[in-house]
mmCIF file of C-alpha atoms in Angstrom:
data_model
loop_
_atom_site.group_PDB
_atom_site.id
_atom_site.type_symbol
_atom_site.label_atom_id
_atom_site.label_comp_id
_atom_site.label_asym_id
_atom_site.label_seq_id
_atom_site.Cartn_x
_atom_site.Cartn_y
_atom_site.Cartn_z
ATOM 1 C CA UNK Y 1 -39.494 -42.692 26.481
ATOM 2 C CA UNK Y 2 -36.637 -40.979 28.003
ATOM 3 C CA UNK Y 3 -33.972 -42.690 25.213
ATOM 4 C CA UNK Y 4 -36.881 -42.757 22.720
ATOM 5 C CA UNK Y 5 -35.470 -38.903 23.120
ATOM 6 C CA UNK Y 6 -32.892 -39.052 22.883
ATOM 7 C CA UNK Y 7 -31.840 -41.194 20.466
ATOM 8 C CA UNK Y 8 -34.689 -38.675 18.338
ATOM 9 C CA UNK Y 9 -32.521 -36.039 18.251
ATOM 10 C CA UNK Y 10 -29.195 -37.487 18.540
ATOM 11 C CA UNK Y 11 -27.560 -36.993 21.673
ATOM 12 C CA UNK Y 12 -25.191 -39.585 22.292
ATOM 13 C CA UNK Y 13 -24.069 -38.029 25.264
ATOM 14 C CA UNK Y 14 -26.859 -37.541 26.894
ATOM 15 C CA UNK Y 15 -28.429 -41.015 26.288
ATOM 16 C CA UNK Y 16 -24.750 -42.511 28.147
ATOM 17 C CA UNK Y 17 -25.475 -40.101 30.355
ATOM 18 C CA UNK Y 18 -29.145 -42.194 31.324
ATOM 19 C CA UNK Y 19 -27.715 -45.855 30.395
ATOM 20 C CA UNK Y 20 -25.400 -45.273 33.384
ATOM 21 C CA UNK Y 21 -27.739 -44.100 35.764
ATOM 22 C CA UNK Y 22 -29.204 -47.501 35.612
ATOM 23 C CA UNK Y 23 -28.945 -48.978 40.063
ATOM 24 C CA UNK Y 24 -26.899 -52.057 38.411
ATOM 25 C CA UNK Y 25 -23.664 -53.550 39.691
ATOM 26 C CA UNK Y 26 -20.703 -53.148 37.676
ATOM 27 C CA UNK Y 27 -20.607 -57.118 37.140
ATOM 28 C CA UNK Y 28 -23.806 -56.914 35.474
ATOM 29 C CA UNK Y 29 -22.387 -53.263 33.483
ATOM 30 C CA UNK Y 30 -19.829 -55.689 31.982
ATOM 31 C CA UNK Y 31 -21.630 -58.515 30.895
ATOM 32 C CA UNK Y 32 -24.707 -56.342 29.757
ATOM 33 C CA UNK Y 33 -22.789 -53.245 27.644
ATOM 34 C CA UNK Y 34 -18.893 -53.484 27.241
ATOM 35 C CA UNK Y 35 -18.313 -57.519 27.366
ATOM 36 C CA UNK Y 36 -21.027 -57.318 23.826
ATOM 37 C CA UNK Y 37 -19.881 -53.925 22.617
ATOM 38 C CA UNK Y 38 -16.204 -56.409 22.538
ATOM 39 C CA UNK Y 39 -17.360 -58.750 20.477
ATOM 40 C CA UNK Y 40 -19.399 -56.341 18.043
ATOM 41 C CA UNK Y 41 -16.437 -54.167 17.572
ATOM 42 C CA UNK Y 42 -14.879 -57.191 16.527
ATOM 43 C CA UNK Y 43 -17.196 -58.985 14.253
ATOM 44 C CA UNK Y 44 -17.492 -55.612 12.167
ATOM 45 C CA UNK Y 45 -14.371 -54.836 11.925
ATOM 46 C CA UNK Y 46 -14.055 -58.556 9.963
ATOM 47 C CA UNK Y 47 -17.561 -57.598 7.860
ATOM 48 C CA UNK Y 48 -17.066 -54.159 6.985
ATOM 49 C CA UNK Y 49 -12.801 -55.090 5.651
ATOM 50 C CA UNK Y 50 -14.519 -56.683 2.284
ATOM 51 C CA UNK Y 51 -18.576 -55.349 1.954
ATOM 52 C CA UNK Y 52 -19.815 -52.447 2.106
ATOM 53 C CA UNK Y 53 -22.528 -52.522 4.618
ATOM 54 C CA UNK Y 54 -25.617 -51.572 6.560
ATOM 55 C CA UNK Y 55 -25.384 -52.564 10.485
ATOM 56 C CA UNK Y 56 -27.882 -51.442 13.149
ATOM 57 C CA UNK Y 57 -26.543 -52.272 17.211
ATOM 58 C CA UNK Y 58 -28.648 -51.079 19.771
ATOM 59 C CA UNK Y 59 -28.448 -47.405 20.806
ATOM 60 C CA UNK Y 60 -26.682 -47.583 24.309
ATOM 61 C CA UNK Y 61 -23.275 -50.047 23.007
ATOM 62 C CA UNK Y 62 -22.475 -46.515 20.929
ATOM 63 C CA UNK Y 63 -21.506 -44.032 23.651
ATOM 64 C CA UNK Y 64 -18.533 -43.785 26.102
ATOM 65 C CA UNK Y 65 -15.055 -44.744 26.354
ATOM 66 C CA UNK Y 66 -15.718 -48.115 26.048
ATOM 67 C CA UNK Y 67 -18.547 -48.224 22.758
ATOM 68 C CA UNK Y 68 -18.880 -48.769 19.585
ATOM 69 C CA UNK Y 69 -17.443 -46.264 17.950
ATOM 70 C CA UNK Y 70 -14.413 -45.890 20.393
ATOM 71 C CA UNK Y 71 -13.558 -49.310 20.098
ATOM 72 C CA UNK Y 72 -13.756 -48.971 15.540
ATOM 73 C CA UNK Y 73 -11.359 -45.614 15.902
ATOM 74 C CA UNK Y 74 -9.023 -48.007 18.715
ATOM 75 C CA UNK Y 75 -9.140 -50.575 16.215
ATOM 76 C CA UNK Y 76 -7.764 -47.732 12.998
ATOM 77 C CA UNK Y 77 -11.107 -46.616 11.564
ATOM 78 C CA UNK Y 78 -12.293 -42.994 10.912
ATOM 79 C CA UNK Y 79 -15.549 -43.399 12.733
ATOM 80 C CA UNK Y 80 -18.047 -40.333 11.574
ATOM 81 C CA UNK Y 81 -22.008 -39.127 12.361
ATOM 82 C CA UNK Y 82 -24.353 -38.497 9.741
ATOM 83 C CA UNK Y 83 -26.989 -36.585 11.410
ATOM 84 C CA UNK Y 84 -31.092 -36.724 10.197
ATOM 85 C CA UNK Y 85 -31.801 -33.349 8.085
ATOM 86 C CA UNK Y 86 -35.430 -33.526 10.188
ATOM 87 C CA UNK Y 87 -37.199 -36.060 6.972
ATOM 88 C CA UNK Y 88 -39.387 -38.544 9.092
ATOM 89 C CA UNK Y 89 -39.820 -39.981 5.517
ATOM 90 C CA UNK Y 90 -38.784 -42.955 5.429
ATOM 91 C CA UNK Y 91 -36.001 -43.067 1.910
ATOM 92 C CA UNK Y 92 -37.399 -44.353 -1.019
ATOM 93 C CA UNK Y 93 -34.537 -47.784 -1.659
ATOM 94 C CA UNK Y 94 -33.053 -48.029 -4.749
ATOM 95 C CA UNK Y 95 -32.707 -51.750 -5.659
ATOM 96 C CA UNK Y 96 -29.932 -53.657 -4.461
ATOM 97 C CA UNK Y 97 -28.716 -57.533 -4.742
ATOM 98 C CA UNK Y 98 -29.931 -58.631 -2.155
ATOM 99 C CA UNK Y 99 -32.447 -57.711 -1.556
ATOM 100 C CA UNK Y 100 -34.591 -58.775 -4.573
ATOM 101 C CA UNK Y 101 -37.759 -60.577 -3.859
ATOM 102 C CA UNK Y 102 -39.449 -63.747 -5.548
ATOM 103 C CA UNK Y 103 -43.231 -64.243 -4.439
ATOM 104 C CA UNK Y 104 -41.938 -63.171 -1.612
ATOM 105 C CA UNK Y 105 -38.700 -65.602 -1.508
ATOM 106 C CA UNK Y 106 -36.219 -63.339 -1.169
ATOM 107 C CA UNK Y 107 -32.121 -63.727 -2.911
ATOM 108 C CA UNK Y 108 -29.787 -64.520 -1.186
ATOM 109 C CA UNK Y 109 -26.043 -63.936 -2.590
ATOM 110 C CA UNK Y 110 -22.807 -64.510 -0.886
ATOM 111 C CA UNK Y 111 -20.776 -61.369 -2.967
ATOM 112 C CA UNK Y 112 -21.428 -62.603 -6.257
ATOM 113 C CA UNK Y 113 -20.034 -65.806 -5.851
ATOM 114 C CA UNK Y 114 -23.645 -67.867 -5.507
ATOM 115 C CA UNK Y 115 -27.060 -66.853 -5.313
ATOM 116 C CA UNK Y 116 -29.544 -69.044 -4.044
ATOM 117 C CA UNK Y 117 -33.729 -68.619 -2.641
ATOM 118 C CA UNK Y 118 -34.966 -68.168 0.524
ATOM 119 C CA UNK Y 119 -38.714 -68.526 1.995
ATOM 120 C CA UNK Y 120 -37.539 -65.058 3.583
ATOM 121 C CA UNK Y 121 -34.432 -63.063 4.794
ATOM 122 C CA UNK Y 122 -31.822 -64.762 6.916
ATOM 123 C CA UNK Y 123 -30.159 -64.336 9.686
ATOM 124 C CA UNK Y 124 -26.258 -64.102 9.819
ATOM 125 C CA UNK Y 125 -23.638 -64.949 10.507
ATOM 126 C CA UNK Y 126 -19.748 -65.050 10.053
ATOM 127 C CA UNK Y 127 -17.623 -66.863 12.033
ATOM 128 C CA UNK Y 128 -13.632 -67.979 10.805
ATOM 129 C CA UNK Y 129 -11.814 -71.454 10.557
ATOM 130 C CA UNK Y 130 -9.127 -72.458 11.214
ATOM 131 C CA UNK Y 131 -8.282 -74.264 7.706
ATOM 132 C CA UNK Y 132 -10.355 -71.982 4.877
ATOM 133 C CA UNK Y 133 -8.429 -68.684 3.437
ATOM 134 C CA UNK Y 134 -11.846 -66.618 4.716
ATOM 135 C CA UNK Y 135 -14.377 -66.670 7.080
ATOM 136 C CA UNK Y 136 -17.453 -69.333 6.668
ATOM 137 C CA UNK Y 137 -20.813 -66.945 6.712
ATOM 138 C CA UNK Y 138 -23.895 -68.435 7.773
ATOM 139 C CA UNK Y 139 -26.886 -67.770 7.054
ATOM 140 C CA UNK Y 140 -30.353 -69.116 8.195
ATOM 141 C CA UNK Y 141 -34.165 -68.943 8.083
ATOM 142 C CA UNK Y 142 -36.658 -70.896 10.814
ATOM 143 C CA UNK Y 143 -39.924 -71.072 9.378
ATOM 144 C CA UNK Y 144 -41.851 -71.065 11.759
ATOM 145 C CA UNK Y 145 -45.318 -72.068 10.684
ATOM 146 C CA UNK Y 146 -43.679 -75.120 9.480
ATOM 147 C CA UNK Y 147 -40.874 -75.667 11.592
ATOM 148 C CA UNK Y 148 -38.204 -75.585 8.987
ATOM 149 C CA UNK Y 149 -35.626 -74.970 8.598
ATOM 150 C CA UNK Y 150 -33.453 -73.208 5.976
ATOM 151 C CA UNK Y 151 -29.635 -72.697 6.498
ATOM 152 C CA UNK Y 152 -27.140 -72.288 3.517
ATOM 153 C CA UNK Y 153 -23.007 -71.776 4.999
ATOM 154 C CA UNK Y 154 -20.664 -70.545 2.774
ATOM 155 C CA UNK Y 155 -16.626 -70.170 2.903
ATOM 156 C CA UNK Y 156 -13.493 -70.394 0.632
ATOM 157 C CA UNK Y 157 -10.066 -72.209 0.259
ATOM 158 C CA UNK Y 158 -7.234 -72.311 -2.022
ATOM 159 C CA UNK Y 159 -9.069 -73.663 -4.924
ATOM 160 C CA UNK Y 160 -6.417 -77.401 -4.989
ATOM 161 C CA UNK Y 161 -7.267 -77.239 -1.486
ATOM 162 C CA UNK Y 162 -10.213 -77.724 -1.548
ATOM 163 C CA UNK Y 163 -10.407 -80.217 -4.756
ATOM 164 C CA UNK Y 164 -8.576 -82.948 -3.360
ATOM 165 C CA UNK Y 165 -10.630 -82.827 0.080
ATOM 166 C CA UNK Y 166 -13.948 -81.323 -1.150
ATOM 167 C CA UNK Y 167 -14.846 -86.081 -0.493
ATOM 168 C CA UNK Y 168 -12.955 -85.906 2.834
ATOM 169 C CA UNK Y 169 -15.792 -82.323 3.497
ATOM 170 C CA UNK Y 170 -19.056 -83.410 2.601
ATOM 171 C CA UNK Y 171 -17.843 -87.436 4.913
ATOM 172 C CA UNK Y 172 -16.906 -84.935 7.709
ATOM 173 C CA UNK Y 173 -19.904 -83.437 7.619
ATOM 174 C CA UNK Y 174 -21.958 -86.261 7.104
ATOM 175 C CA UNK Y 175 -19.767 -87.776 10.095
ATOM 176 C CA UNK Y 176 -20.413 -84.807 12.813
ATOM 177 C CA UNK Y 177 -24.315 -84.915 11.982
ATOM 178 C CA UNK Y 178 -24.669 -88.854 12.707
ATOM 179 C CA UNK Y 179 -22.302 -89.090 16.199
ATOM 180 C CA UNK Y 180 -24.861 -89.242 18.022
ATOM 181 C CA UNK Y 181 -26.167 -92.736 18.924
ATOM 182 C CA UNK Y 182 -29.405 -91.573 17.549
ATOM 183 C CA UNK Y 183 -28.790 -90.549 14.504
ATOM 184 C CA UNK Y 184 -28.619 -92.163 11.461
ATOM 185 C CA UNK Y 185 -27.547 -92.093 7.801
ATOM 186 C CA UNK Y 186 -30.803 -92.153 5.006
ATOM 187 C CA UNK Y 187 -28.521 -91.469 2.549
ATOM 188 C CA UNK Y 188 -25.559 -90.367 0.853
ATOM 189 C CA UNK Y 189 -25.064 -89.812 -2.904
ATOM 190 C CA UNK Y 190 -23.678 -88.213 -5.853
ATOM 191 C CA UNK Y 191 -25.775 -86.167 -7.841
ATOM 192 C CA UNK Y 192 -26.111 -83.687 -11.685
ATOM 193 C CA UNK Y 193 -27.898 -80.896 -10.939
ATOM 194 C CA UNK Y 194 -28.547 -77.611 -12.876
ATOM 195 C CA UNK Y 195 -25.832 -76.118 -11.085
ATOM 196 C CA UNK Y 196 -23.365 -78.544 -12.243
ATOM 197 C CA UNK Y 197 -22.440 -81.854 -9.828
ATOM 198 C CA UNK Y 198 -23.496 -81.626 -6.253
ATOM 199 C CA UNK Y 199 -23.768 -84.489 -2.333
ATOM 200 C CA UNK Y 200 -26.492 -84.999 -1.307
ATOM 201 C CA UNK Y 201 -28.338 -86.233 1.900
ATOM 202 C CA UNK Y 202 -30.229 -87.373 4.441
ATOM 203 C CA UNK Y 203 -30.081 -87.801 8.423
ATOM 204 C CA UNK Y 204 -32.465 -88.115 11.170
ATOM 205 C CA UNK Y 205 -31.462 -86.394 14.053
ATOM 206 C CA UNK Y 206 -31.920 -87.588 17.698
ATOM 207 C CA UNK Y 207 -35.438 -85.872 17.749
ATOM 208 C CA UNK Y 208 -36.634 -87.881 14.822
ATOM 209 C CA UNK Y 209 -36.080 -84.455 12.740
ATOM 210 C CA UNK Y 210 -34.344 -84.901 8.913
ATOM 211 C CA UNK Y 211 -32.084 -83.140 7.570
ATOM 212 C CA UNK Y 212 -31.354 -83.174 3.814
ATOM 213 C CA UNK Y 213 -27.845 -81.184 3.301
ATOM 214 C CA UNK Y 214 -26.897 -80.471 -0.313
ATOM 215 C CA UNK Y 215 -23.612 -79.431 -0.840
ATOM 216 C CA UNK Y 216 -21.680 -77.574 -4.359
ATOM 217 C CA UNK Y 217 -17.651 -77.759 -4.681
ATOM 218 C CA UNK Y 218 -16.415 -74.703 -7.205
ATOM 219 C CA UNK Y 219 -13.287 -73.291 -7.944
ATOM 220 C CA UNK Y 220 -11.779 -72.407 -3.887
ATOM 221 C CA UNK Y 221 -15.903 -72.432 -2.601
ATOM 222 C CA UNK Y 222 -17.682 -74.741 -0.835
ATOM 223 C CA UNK Y 223 -21.610 -74.184 -0.360
ATOM 224 C CA UNK Y 224 -23.494 -76.083 1.587
ATOM 225 C CA UNK Y 225 -27.791 -76.344 1.560
ATOM 226 C CA UNK Y 226 -29.892 -77.050 4.732
ATOM 227 C CA UNK Y 227 -33.079 -77.683 5.143
ATOM 228 C CA UNK Y 228 -34.736 -79.417 8.014
ATOM 229 C CA UNK Y 229 -38.094 -80.216 9.169
ATOM 230 C CA UNK Y 230 -40.135 -83.599 9.133
ATOM 231 C CA UNK Y 231 -40.259 -85.583 6.480
ATOM 232 C CA UNK Y 232 -42.262 -84.101 4.281
ATOM 233 C CA UNK Y 233 -41.316 -80.940 4.532
ATOM 234 C CA UNK Y 234 -37.146 -81.335 3.761
ATOM 235 C CA UNK Y 235 -38.891 -83.673 0.309
ATOM 236 C CA UNK Y 236 -41.802 -81.147 -0.428
ATOM 237 C CA UNK Y 237 -42.012 -77.953 -3.387
ATOM 238 C CA UNK Y 238 -41.346 -75.890 -0.896
ATOM 239 C CA UNK Y 239 -37.736 -77.468 -0.084
ATOM 240 C CA UNK Y 240 -37.368 -78.277 -3.750
ATOM 241 C CA UNK Y 241 -37.870 -74.613 -4.777
ATOM 242 C CA UNK Y 242 -35.034 -74.105 -2.031
ATOM 243 C CA UNK Y 243 -32.096 -76.370 -3.323
ATOM 244 C CA UNK Y 244 -32.497 -75.864 -6.978
ATOM 245 C CA UNK Y 245 -32.319 -72.400 -7.320
ATOM 246 C CA UNK Y 246 -29.226 -72.204 -6.505
ATOM 247 C CA UNK Y 247 -26.090 -71.309 -9.239
ATOM 248 C CA UNK Y 248 -23.622 -70.352 -8.835
ATOM 249 C CA UNK Y 249 -22.494 -66.567 -10.225
ATOM 250 C CA UNK Y 250 -20.341 -67.103 -13.212
#
């Protein structure tokens, strides 16, 4: 409750003192705060280089010499505080293409390259690829009620490289998924969809779960859609809506 009061008062210095008063070992503090601050700062630097974003992190990670604010400044970013005007009401948000909903579904798009509907807002992950000129972006949503997984992976490569290797990319993906001796390929085929040609496959995993995968490539963009669960859910109307909602944005 002391932390909440200090945060509400926008007093990061006091918050830093409070956190440092915790009776923890140096190793614990390093693992819990300092090392995670470095990872957060690195990822923030990658994300904000390409688009305007809102990033929420735990308040204890903000202050101090090893806090995210100072680490961002060391990376060359200009970091300035924006203080509350005392209004406790949440601001009304204007419409955003990243927050569109349709019958409670969420429209996810990759910066204007493509769009697809997911049952709810996904968790985001950003990684780098040695073979891609851009980062790989993963959007994941797990529906705990139906035990169904929804994943969208996308990355950018050179158009020439992607055109030459897109078949190999799909084959490599299937090989990785069927690497375990208890996993097996159910089918793999080329299909025509309203969004163009795609490769589709179903793989039975080692615990009996099914992964249904569809891969699109266009120009220099590769997009992998995947849903997982039992046979019934991966071939359900819900799964169909997920796959069929995909389209490249002209």
